[in-house]
XYZ file of C-alpha atoms in Angstrom:
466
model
C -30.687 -72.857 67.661
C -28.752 -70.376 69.538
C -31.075 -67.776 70.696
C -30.594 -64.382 72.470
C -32.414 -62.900 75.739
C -35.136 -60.373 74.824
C -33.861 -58.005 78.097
C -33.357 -54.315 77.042
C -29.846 -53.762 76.529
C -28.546 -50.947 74.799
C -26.282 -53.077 72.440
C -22.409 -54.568 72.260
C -19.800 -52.724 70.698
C -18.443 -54.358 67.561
C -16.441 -57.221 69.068
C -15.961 -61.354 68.353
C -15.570 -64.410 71.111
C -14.425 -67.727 71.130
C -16.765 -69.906 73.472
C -15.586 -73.404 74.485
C -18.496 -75.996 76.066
C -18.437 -79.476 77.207
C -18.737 -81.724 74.189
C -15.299 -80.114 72.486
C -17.431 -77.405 70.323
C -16.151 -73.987 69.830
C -18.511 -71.658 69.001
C -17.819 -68.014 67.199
C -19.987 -65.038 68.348
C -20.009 -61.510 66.508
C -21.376 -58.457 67.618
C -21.852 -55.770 64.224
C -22.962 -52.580 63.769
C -25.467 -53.518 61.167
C -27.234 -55.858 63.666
C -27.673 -53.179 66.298
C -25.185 -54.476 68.427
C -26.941 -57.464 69.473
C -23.914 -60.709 69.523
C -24.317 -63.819 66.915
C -23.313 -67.245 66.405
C -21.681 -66.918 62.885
C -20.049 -70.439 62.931
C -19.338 -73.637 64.601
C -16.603 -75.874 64.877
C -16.337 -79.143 65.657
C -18.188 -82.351 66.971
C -20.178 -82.810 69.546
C -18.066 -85.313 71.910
C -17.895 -85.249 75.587
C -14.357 -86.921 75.271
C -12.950 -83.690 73.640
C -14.276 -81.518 76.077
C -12.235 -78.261 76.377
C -10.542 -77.825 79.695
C -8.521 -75.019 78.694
C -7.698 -72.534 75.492
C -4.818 -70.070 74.748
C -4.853 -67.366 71.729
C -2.652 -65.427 70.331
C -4.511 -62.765 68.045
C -2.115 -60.407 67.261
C -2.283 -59.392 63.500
C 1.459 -58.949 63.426
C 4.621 -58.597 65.165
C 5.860 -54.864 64.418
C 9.152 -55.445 65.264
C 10.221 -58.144 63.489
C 7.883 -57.493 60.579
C 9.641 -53.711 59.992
C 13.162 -55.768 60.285
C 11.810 -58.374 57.637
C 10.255 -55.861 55.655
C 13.509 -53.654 55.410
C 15.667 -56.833 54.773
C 13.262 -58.210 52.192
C 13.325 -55.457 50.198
C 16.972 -54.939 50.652
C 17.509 -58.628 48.761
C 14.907 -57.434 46.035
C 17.901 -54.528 44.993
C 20.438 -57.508 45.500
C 18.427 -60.088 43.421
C 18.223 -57.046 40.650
C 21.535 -56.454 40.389
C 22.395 -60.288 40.038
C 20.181 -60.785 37.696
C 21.522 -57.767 35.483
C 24.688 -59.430 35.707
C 23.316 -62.872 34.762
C 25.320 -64.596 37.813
C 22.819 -67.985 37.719
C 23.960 -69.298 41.273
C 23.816 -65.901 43.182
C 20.308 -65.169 41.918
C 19.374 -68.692 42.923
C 20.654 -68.068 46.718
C 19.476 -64.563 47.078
C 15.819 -66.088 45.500
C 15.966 -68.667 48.642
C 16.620 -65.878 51.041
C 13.490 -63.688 49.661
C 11.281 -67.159 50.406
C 12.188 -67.639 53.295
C 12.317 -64.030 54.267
C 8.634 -63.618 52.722
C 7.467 -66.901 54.671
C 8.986 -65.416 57.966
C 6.454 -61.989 57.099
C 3.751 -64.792 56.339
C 3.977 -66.560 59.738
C 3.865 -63.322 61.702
C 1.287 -62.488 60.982
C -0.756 -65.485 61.447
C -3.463 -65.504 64.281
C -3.024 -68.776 66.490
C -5.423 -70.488 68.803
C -4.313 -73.681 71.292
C -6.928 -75.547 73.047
C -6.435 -78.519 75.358
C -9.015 -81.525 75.595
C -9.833 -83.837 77.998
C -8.802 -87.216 75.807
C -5.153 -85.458 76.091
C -4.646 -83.851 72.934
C -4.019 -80.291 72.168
C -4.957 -78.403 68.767
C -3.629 -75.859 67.284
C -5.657 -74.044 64.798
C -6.749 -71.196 62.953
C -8.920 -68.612 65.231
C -10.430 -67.163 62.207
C -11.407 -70.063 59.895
C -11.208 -73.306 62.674
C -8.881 -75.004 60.365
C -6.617 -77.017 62.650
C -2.908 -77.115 62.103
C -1.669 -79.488 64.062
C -2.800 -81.859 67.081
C -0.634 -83.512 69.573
C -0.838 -85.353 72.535
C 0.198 -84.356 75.376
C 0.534 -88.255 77.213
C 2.470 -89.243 74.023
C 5.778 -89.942 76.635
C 4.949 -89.100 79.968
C 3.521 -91.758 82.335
C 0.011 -90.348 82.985
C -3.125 -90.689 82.174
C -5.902 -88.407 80.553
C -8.533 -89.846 82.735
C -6.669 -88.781 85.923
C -3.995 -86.495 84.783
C -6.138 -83.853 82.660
C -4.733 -80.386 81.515
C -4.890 -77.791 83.940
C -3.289 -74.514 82.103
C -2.319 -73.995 78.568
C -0.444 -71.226 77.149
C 0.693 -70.105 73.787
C 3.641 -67.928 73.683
C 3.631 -64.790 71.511
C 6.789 -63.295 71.652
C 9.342 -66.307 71.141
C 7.258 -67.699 67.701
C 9.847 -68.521 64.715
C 8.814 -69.422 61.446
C 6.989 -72.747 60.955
C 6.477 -73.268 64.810
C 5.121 -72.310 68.194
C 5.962 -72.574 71.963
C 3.421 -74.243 74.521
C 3.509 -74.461 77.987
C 1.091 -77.211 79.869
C 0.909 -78.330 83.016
C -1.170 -81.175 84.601
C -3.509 -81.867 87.641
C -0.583 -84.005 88.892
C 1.633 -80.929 88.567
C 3.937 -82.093 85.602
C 4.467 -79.218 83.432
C 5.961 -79.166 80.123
C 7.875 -76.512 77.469
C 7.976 -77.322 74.258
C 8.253 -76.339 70.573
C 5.519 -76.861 67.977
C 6.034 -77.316 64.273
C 2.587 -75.448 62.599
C 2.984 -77.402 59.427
C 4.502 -80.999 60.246
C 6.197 -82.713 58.116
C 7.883 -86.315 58.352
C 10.901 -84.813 60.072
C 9.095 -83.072 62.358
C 9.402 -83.393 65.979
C 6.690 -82.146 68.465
C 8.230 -83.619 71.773
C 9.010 -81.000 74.719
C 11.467 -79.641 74.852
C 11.871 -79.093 78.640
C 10.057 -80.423 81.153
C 9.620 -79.856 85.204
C 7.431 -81.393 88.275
C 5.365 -78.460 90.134
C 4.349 -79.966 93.293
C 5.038 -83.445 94.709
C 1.540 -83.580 95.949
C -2.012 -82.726 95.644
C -4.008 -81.607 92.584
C -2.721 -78.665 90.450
C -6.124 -76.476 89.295
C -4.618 -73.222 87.997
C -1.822 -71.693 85.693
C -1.261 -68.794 84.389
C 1.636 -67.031 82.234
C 2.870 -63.412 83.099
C 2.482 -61.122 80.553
C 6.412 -60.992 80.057
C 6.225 -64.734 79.429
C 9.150 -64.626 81.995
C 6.986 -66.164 84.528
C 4.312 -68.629 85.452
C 1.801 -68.978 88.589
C 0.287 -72.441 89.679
C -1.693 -73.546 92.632
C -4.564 -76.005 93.568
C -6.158 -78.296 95.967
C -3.288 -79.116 99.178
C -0.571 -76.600 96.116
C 0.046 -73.698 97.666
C 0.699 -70.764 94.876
C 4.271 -71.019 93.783
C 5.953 -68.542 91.309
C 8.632 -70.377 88.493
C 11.309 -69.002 86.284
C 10.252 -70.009 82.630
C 13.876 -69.326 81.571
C 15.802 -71.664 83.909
C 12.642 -74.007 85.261
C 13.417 -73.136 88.900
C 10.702 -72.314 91.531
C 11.451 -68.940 92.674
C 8.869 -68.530 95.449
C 6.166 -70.235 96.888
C 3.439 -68.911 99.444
C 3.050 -69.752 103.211
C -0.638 -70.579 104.531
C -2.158 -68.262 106.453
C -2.014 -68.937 110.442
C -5.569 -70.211 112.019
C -8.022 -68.620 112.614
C -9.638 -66.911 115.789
C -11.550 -70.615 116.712
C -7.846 -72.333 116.235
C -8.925 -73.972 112.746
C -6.748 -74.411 109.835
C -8.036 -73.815 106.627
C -7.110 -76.154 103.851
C -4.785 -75.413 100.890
C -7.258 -75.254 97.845
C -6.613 -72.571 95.213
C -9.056 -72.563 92.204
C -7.696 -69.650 89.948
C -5.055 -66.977 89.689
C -3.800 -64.432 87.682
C -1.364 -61.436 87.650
C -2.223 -57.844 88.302
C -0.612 -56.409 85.829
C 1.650 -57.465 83.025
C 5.274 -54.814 83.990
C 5.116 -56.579 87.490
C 5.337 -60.295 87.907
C 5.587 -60.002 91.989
C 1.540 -59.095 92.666
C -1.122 -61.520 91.785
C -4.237 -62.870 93.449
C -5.501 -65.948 93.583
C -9.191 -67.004 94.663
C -9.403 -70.131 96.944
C -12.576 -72.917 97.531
C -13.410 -71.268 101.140
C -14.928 -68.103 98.740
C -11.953 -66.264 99.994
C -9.523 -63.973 97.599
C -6.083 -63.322 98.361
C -3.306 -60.699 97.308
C 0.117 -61.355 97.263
C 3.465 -59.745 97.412
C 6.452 -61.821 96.623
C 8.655 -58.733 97.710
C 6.841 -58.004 100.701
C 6.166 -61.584 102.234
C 4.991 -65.324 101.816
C 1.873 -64.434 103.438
C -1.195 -62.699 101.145
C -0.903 -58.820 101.843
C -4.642 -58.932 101.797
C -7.264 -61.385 102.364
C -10.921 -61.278 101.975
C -14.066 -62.812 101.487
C -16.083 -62.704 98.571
C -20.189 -64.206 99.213
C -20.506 -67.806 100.778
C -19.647 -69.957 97.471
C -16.095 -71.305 96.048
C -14.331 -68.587 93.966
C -14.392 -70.038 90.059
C -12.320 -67.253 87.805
C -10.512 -64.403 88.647
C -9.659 -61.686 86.267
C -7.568 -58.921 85.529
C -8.420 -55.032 84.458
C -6.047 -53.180 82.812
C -5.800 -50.898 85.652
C -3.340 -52.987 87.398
C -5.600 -52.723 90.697
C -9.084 -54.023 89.838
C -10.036 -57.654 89.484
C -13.175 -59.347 88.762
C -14.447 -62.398 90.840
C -16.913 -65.264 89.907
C -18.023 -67.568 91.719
C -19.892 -71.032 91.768
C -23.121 -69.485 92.502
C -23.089 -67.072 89.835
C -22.267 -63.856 91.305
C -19.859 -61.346 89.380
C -18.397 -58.242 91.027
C -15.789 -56.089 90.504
C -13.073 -55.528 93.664
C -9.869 -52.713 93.701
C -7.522 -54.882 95.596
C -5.316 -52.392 97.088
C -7.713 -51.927 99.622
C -9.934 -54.684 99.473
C -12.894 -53.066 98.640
C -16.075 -54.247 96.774
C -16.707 -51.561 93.614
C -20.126 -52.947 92.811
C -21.525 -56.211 91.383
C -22.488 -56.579 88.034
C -26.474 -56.211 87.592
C -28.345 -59.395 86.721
C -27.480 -62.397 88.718
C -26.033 -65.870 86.617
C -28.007 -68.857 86.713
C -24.778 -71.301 87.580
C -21.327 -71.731 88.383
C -19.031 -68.843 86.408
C -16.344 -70.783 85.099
C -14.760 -67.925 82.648
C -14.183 -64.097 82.645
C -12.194 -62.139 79.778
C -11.501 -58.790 79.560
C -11.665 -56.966 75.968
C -8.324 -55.416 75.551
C -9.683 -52.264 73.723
C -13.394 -52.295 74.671
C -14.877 -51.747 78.145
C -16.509 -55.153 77.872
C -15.753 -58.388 80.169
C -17.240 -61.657 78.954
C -18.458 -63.787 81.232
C -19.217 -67.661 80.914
C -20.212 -70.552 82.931
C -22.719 -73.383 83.713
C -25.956 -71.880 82.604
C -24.493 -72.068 79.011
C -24.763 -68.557 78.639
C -22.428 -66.204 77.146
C -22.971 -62.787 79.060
C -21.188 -59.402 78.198
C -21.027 -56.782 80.374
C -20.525 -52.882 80.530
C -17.416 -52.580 83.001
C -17.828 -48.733 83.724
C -21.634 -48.918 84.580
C -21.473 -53.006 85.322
C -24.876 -53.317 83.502
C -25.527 -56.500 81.382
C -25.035 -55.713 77.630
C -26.258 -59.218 75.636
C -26.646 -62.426 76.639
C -26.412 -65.372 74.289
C -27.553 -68.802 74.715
C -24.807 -71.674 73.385
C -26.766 -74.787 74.662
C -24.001 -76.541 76.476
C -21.896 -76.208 79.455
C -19.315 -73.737 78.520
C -15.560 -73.694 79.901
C -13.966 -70.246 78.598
C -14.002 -67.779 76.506
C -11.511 -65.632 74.754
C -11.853 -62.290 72.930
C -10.244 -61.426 69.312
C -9.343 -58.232 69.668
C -8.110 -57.656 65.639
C -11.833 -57.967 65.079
C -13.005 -55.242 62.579
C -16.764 -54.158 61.908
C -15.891 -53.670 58.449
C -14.971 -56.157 56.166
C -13.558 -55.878 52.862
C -14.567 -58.835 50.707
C -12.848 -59.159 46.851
C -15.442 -60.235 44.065
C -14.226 -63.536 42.843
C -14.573 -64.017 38.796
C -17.899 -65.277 38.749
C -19.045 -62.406 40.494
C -16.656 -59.956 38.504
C -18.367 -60.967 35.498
C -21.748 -60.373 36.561
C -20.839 -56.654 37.421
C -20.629 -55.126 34.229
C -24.045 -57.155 32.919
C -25.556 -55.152 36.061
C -24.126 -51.676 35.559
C -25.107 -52.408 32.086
C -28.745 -52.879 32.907
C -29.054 -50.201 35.527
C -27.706 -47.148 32.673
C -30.242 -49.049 30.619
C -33.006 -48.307 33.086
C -31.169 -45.260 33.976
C -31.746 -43.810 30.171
C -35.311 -45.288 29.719
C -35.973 -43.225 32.462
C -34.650 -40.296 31.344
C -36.582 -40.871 28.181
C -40.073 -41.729 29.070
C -40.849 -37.430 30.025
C -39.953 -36.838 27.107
C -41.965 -39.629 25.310
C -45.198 -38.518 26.888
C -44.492 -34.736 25.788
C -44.358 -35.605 22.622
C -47.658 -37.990 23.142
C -49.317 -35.263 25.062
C -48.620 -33.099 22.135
C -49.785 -35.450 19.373
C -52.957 -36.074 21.561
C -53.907 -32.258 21.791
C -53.234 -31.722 17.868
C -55.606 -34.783 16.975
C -58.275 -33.443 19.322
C -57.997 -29.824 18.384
C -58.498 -31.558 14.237
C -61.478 -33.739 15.297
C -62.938 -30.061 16.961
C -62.010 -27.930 13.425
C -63.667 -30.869 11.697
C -66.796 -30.645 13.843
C -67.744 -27.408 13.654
C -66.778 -27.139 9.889
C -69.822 -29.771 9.527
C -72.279 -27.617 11.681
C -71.345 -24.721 10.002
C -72.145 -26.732 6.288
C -75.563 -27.874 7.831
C -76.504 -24.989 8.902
C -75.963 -23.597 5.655
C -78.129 -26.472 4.305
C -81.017 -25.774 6.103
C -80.807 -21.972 5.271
């Protein structure tokens, strides 16, 4: 079973992950108040099959989409008046359009608010599911009409789009080792009409071995690189590559170092011309698409490949893992090391998250340990044990501590039989004081009798003997 380090730790904030391993399984951890703040497996999903491991996993958590659910909200009600008025009239037809248009507008309010988790698998197919209860919508394949092959063409960055979602369906973006990277629409709830092809498709690189993707917070734009892939920046909108980056010249003993980037991500999510990407020579670079093809900052981070690199909300600080285990926080406008994170992995870090409300970053890796971590004072909050080799994590950040569940009728019944037997007790209670004041009493008038009685039979002896 899952088990949890007994290190002193002054507890997690009330928070829940999504761990992904090796044999396909997705794992759910909680951290509550009532447990002290100490992170739990609360479920499992799946089967344990190293064909279905995970290689990558997109969420979209948001409860809701305030925008359009004020606009569907106003309009809804808006045909409630209409469908009033019809009806008062007794116009059949009318009330049996404007009756379609609620539906569909009340569906629309359904969908937005409808949590969504992607994750891509090594046999080639792609989920979509549930976050919150693992039930799994849909699955497609992603070799269905291309001319690859899962065994050598596996999934190197997923992506789930949150702001271009209509009713019933999803957008995805993949992209392959072999750099072919795809844009498509997703129906949620297939039916036999329903077509999950892609909808546009492009070729990254003509060469080499794409190992990292990622999607800028405007959804705008997307970042890939790899081994002998230098990082390139593409227009989502039009599929055009809008940049790429130049190597950097040799170094002082005239040697080139190889193309071989390993992760990437933006800096921050207004600007889509910084990122930094971290490279196989334990090196991390910083890049400027306005300033030049060249990283505007290049350093080196410990003697082991560079695994994940991720963001802080800052817009300037990054956190590095690498295959060795060490996590450390770097501000990348200068290039300096912050600190490193206290309490040194046991293998290769292969995931880092950032909570988007919580100073907490989640880290994940080769050890099969799921580690949490203060990011102000870097100190090592929990650390969970999930038995396999775990690929990423994700946070949920509509996560609340407090839960409201609703009685269901079973339940409901029982209720008043217990209220019932507590007044009961409640009134016995009340009554048994007054019980044994009237038993006290009885007592002291039998006793003071049996006295009267008594002496009333000395006295007559006495008199006897006289």
């Amino acid at each position: 079973m899952p088990r949890t380090t007994t290190v002193e730790c002054p507890g997690c904030p009330p928070l829940r992950a999504l761990t992904f391993d090796a044999l396909g399984l997705i794992k759910v951890t909680e951290s509550r108040g009532n447990s002290g703040g100490i992170p739990q497996v609360v479920e499992r999903w799946g089967d344990a099959d190293s064909s279905k491991c995970v290689l990558a996993a997109s969420i979209d958590d948001r409860a809701n989409d305030p925008v359009c659910c004020k606009n569907c909200s106003f309009f809804l009600g808006f045909q409630v008046l209409i469908f009033s008025s019809f009806a008062g009239s007794g116009d059949c037809c009318a009330c049996f359009s404007v009756a379609l248009i609620i539906s569909y507008t009340f569906d629309c309010l359904v969908f937005h608010s409808l949590q969504i988790l992607a994750v891509a698998r090594k046999n080639g197919t792609i989920e979509i599911s549930n976050p919150l209860s693992g039930d799994i919508f849909v699955s497609i394949s992603d070799f269905g009409d291309g001319d690859g092959h899962p065994e050598d063409d596996d999934i190197a960055g997923l992506h789930i789009f949150k702001k271009s979602r209509s009713v019933g369906s999803c957008s995805l973006l993949t992209c392959t080792t072999k750099g072919n990277a795809s844009l498509r629409s997703v129906d949620i709830a297939p039916t036999e009409s329903t077509n999950n092809g892609a909808s546009n498709s492009w070729k990254v690189c003509a060469a080499g071995k794409v190992l990292c993707a990622k999607v800028h917070g405007s959804e705008k734009h997307a970042l890939f690189g790899g081994k002998g892939v230098e990082v390139n920046l593409w227009d989502l909108e039009s599929s055009t590559k809008i940049w790429a980056a130049k190597p950097p010249p040799k170094n002082s003993l005239d040697i080139f170092t190889p193309t071989w980037f390993t992760s990437a991500t933006f800096l921050t999510g207004n600007d889509h011309r910084k990122f930094v990407a971290g490279t196989n020579s334990h090196q991390v670079r910083v890049y400027d698409t306005s300033a030049q093809r060249r990283p505007v900052i290049s350093f080196d981070f410990r003697e082991t490949p560079i695994k994940s690199v991720a963001e802080d909300h800052d817009g300037y600080t990054i956190y590095v893992g690498n295959g060795s285990g060490d996590l450390a926080s770097i501000d990348t406008r200068t290039g300096k090391l912050l600190g490193c994170f206290l309490g040194k992995c046991s293998g290769s870090i292969r995931s880092i998250a950032r909570h988007p409300d919580h100073p907490v970053i989640a880290s994940c890796g080769l050890d099969s340990y799921l580690r949490l971590w203060d990011v102000k004072t870097r100190e090592l909050l929990s650390a969970t044990f999930l038995k396999q080799h775990l690929t990423c994590v994700v946070f949920d950040s509509n996560f609340s501590d407090k839960e409201v569940v609703a009685p269901d009728a079973q339940n409901a019944d029982e209720i008043p039989g217990e209220v019932e037997q507590e007044a009961l007790k409640l009134v016995k209670r009340k009554k048994f004081p007054e019980e044994m004041k009237g038993k006290k009493k009885k007592s002291k008038d039998d006793r003071s009798k049996k006295s009267k009685k008594k002496c009333c039979q000395m006295e007559s002896k006495e008199c006897d003997d006289s």
